[in-house]
Amino acid sequence: MKIDQDTCAGCGACVPYCPVEAIIFHKKDPAKRRKAFAEIDREACVECSVCFKAKVCPTEAIWDESLEWPRILRRAFSDPFHEHKGTNVPGRGTEEMKTNEVTGRFRDGFIGVGLEFGRPGVGVRLGETEKAIKRLIPMGVVLEPLNPLTQLIENPQTGDLKKDVKNEKVLSAIVEFIVPIEKAQEIFALIKVIASEIDTVFSLDLINKVGPDRDIPLVRELEKAGLDYSVNGKVNVGLGRPLYQP
Ligand code: SF4
Ligand code: SF4
């Protein structure tokens, strides 16, 4: 995203709309014969399009430039309306993780794990997520192949991301995978290590099928690990294709 300095009227209306404070406002400076104006810090901008789509600019000085690789990744991970080629849905994760369990991925005896790096106001460089991926792969974790972040891995043996994507800053990116529930404690311990190494905030999403007797095995594992949790339900009647399990 860019601001045309000649057209900008210096009203400041766009500044509060940026979730990562990438719009810098310069006050009028008579000594330098300079009018007030706003400019976008290209390094800090995650290309979420909020400033543009908010339509608050009275002079239409904010313009949506055509983005090239790898900068286009900023938009792919930060604009919730941008559709990923891998998932065919907008957003940073697969449909199963975000809204609908449409393929029966979370089977009995398994837990789904999502590590959501970054947040509005903070963001994350894709290279930070690589630290987590490189910790998980040696443990035998198989990352969700359709996840947009998985598709940026250059070396599946080591978890190295493509070199040219590592410095791209995005609002948020999710590492997605499933593991047998027997591995829960091992995974929780590793996530604590990852937390000490990552230079951003992240939240941990865990998914577990509720048993016929309303038992949630994952809750016992969380209590065993001494982790605080909040149980939330997602019920999508008729939208998924549950796996047949005799
Ligand atoms: S595109 Fe998003 S991150 Fe970039 S300046 Fe606009 S609001 Fe801020
Ligand atoms: S809203 Fe438009 S005119 Fe006002 S500071 Fe931002 S870019 Fe400039």
Tab-separated table of N, CA, C and O in Angstrom, residues 1-2 42 47 64-76 82 164-165 168:
chain	number	residue	atom	x	y	z
A	1	MET	N	0.850	-1.177	0.000
A	1	MET	CA	0.000	0.000	0.000
A	1	MET	C	0.899	1.245	0.000
A	1	MET	O	1.967	1.239	0.601
A	2	LYS	N	0.445	2.280	-0.677
A	2	LYS	CA	1.249	3.501	-0.726
A	2	LYS	C	0.348	4.718	-0.549
A	2	LYS	O	-0.860	4.633	-0.791
A	42	ARG	N	7.153	1.019	4.750
A	42	ARG	CA	7.054	-0.201	3.918
A	42	ARG	C	7.498	-1.450	4.671
A	42	ARG	O	7.017	-2.538	4.417
A	47	GLU	N	0.387	-5.107	4.467
A	47	GLU	CA	-0.471	-5.146	3.274
A	47	GLU	C	-1.857	-5.740	3.558
A	47	GLU	O	-2.409	-6.498	2.758
A	64	ASP	N	-3.745	1.208	-3.830
A	64	ASP	CA	-3.496	-0.218	-3.684
A	64	ASP	C	-2.604	-0.661	-4.837
A	64	ASP	O	-3.074	-0.894	-5.945
A	65	GLU	N	-1.307	-0.782	-4.557
A	65	GLU	CA	-0.368	-1.132	-5.631
A	65	GLU	C	-0.442	-2.626	-5.955
A	65	GLU	O	-0.885	-3.442	-5.138
A	66	SER	N	0.007	-2.976	-7.128
A	66	SER	CA	0.076	-4.385	-7.518
A	66	SER	C	1.329	-4.987	-6.860
A	66	SER	O	2.434	-4.479	-7.040
A	67	LEU	N	1.164	-6.047	-6.089
A	67	LEU	CA	2.281	-6.593	-5.312
A	67	LEU	C	2.952	-7.762	-6.023
A	67	LEU	O	2.292	-8.612	-6.605
A	68	GLU	N	4.279	-7.808	-5.923
A	68	GLU	CA	5.067	-8.881	-6.530
A	68	GLU	C	5.459	-9.884	-5.444
A	68	GLU	O	5.398	-9.581	-4.248
A	69	TRP	N	5.910	-11.073	-5.869
A	69	TRP	CA	6.495	-12.041	-4.956
A	69	TRP	C	7.831	-11.495	-4.427
A	69	TRP	O	8.558	-10.930	-5.225
A	70	PRO	N	8.184	-11.619	-3.162
A	70	PRO	CA	7.460	-12.278	-2.093
A	70	PRO	C	6.532	-11.342	-1.303
A	70	PRO	O	5.866	-11.783	-0.404
A	71	ARG	N	6.513	-10.038	-1.685
A	71	ARG	CA	5.698	-9.106	-0.884
A	71	ARG	C	4.212	-9.475	-0.901
A	71	ARG	O	3.487	-9.205	0.053
A	72	ILE	N	3.765	-10.107	-1.950
A	72	ILE	CA	2.360	-10.521	-2.046
A	72	ILE	C	1.955	-11.423	-0.874
A	72	ILE	O	0.789	-11.491	-0.481
A	73	LEU	N	2.954	-12.092	-0.272
A	73	LEU	CA	2.659	-12.956	0.874
A	73	LEU	C	2.108	-12.157	2.055
A	73	LEU	O	1.329	-12.655	2.853
A	74	ARG	N	2.566	-10.911	2.160
A	74	ARG	CA	2.046	-10.073	3.263
A	74	ARG	C	0.530	-9.979	3.163
A	74	ARG	O	-0.184	-10.130	4.139
A	75	ARG	N	0.054	-9.740	1.948
A	75	ARG	CA	-1.397	-9.630	1.771
A	75	ARG	C	-2.072	-10.989	1.985
A	75	ARG	O	-3.120	-11.082	2.610
A	76	ALA	N	-1.455	-12.029	1.457
A	76	ALA	CA	-2.061	-13.365	1.549
A	76	ALA	C	-2.300	-13.773	3.008
A	76	ALA	O	-3.282	-14.431	3.325
A	82	HIS	N	-8.357	-12.230	1.175
A	82	HIS	CA	-7.475	-12.753	0.127
A	82	HIS	C	-7.542	-14.281	0.109
A	82	HIS	O	-7.269	-14.931	1.120
A	164	ASP	N	13.659	-16.376	0.357
A	164	ASP	CA	13.158	-15.037	0.041
A	164	ASP	C	11.857	-14.679	0.759
A	164	ASP	O	11.363	-13.564	0.613
A	165	VAL	N	11.296	-15.607	1.529
A	165	VAL	CA	10.031	-15.279	2.208
A	165	VAL	C	10.235	-14.935	3.688
A	165	VAL	O	9.342	-14.393	4.339
A	168	GLU	N	9.438	-11.479	5.233
A	168	GLU	CA	8.120	-10.874	5.001
A	168	GLU	C	7.337	-10.811	6.310
A	168	GLU	O	7.232	-11.798	7.032
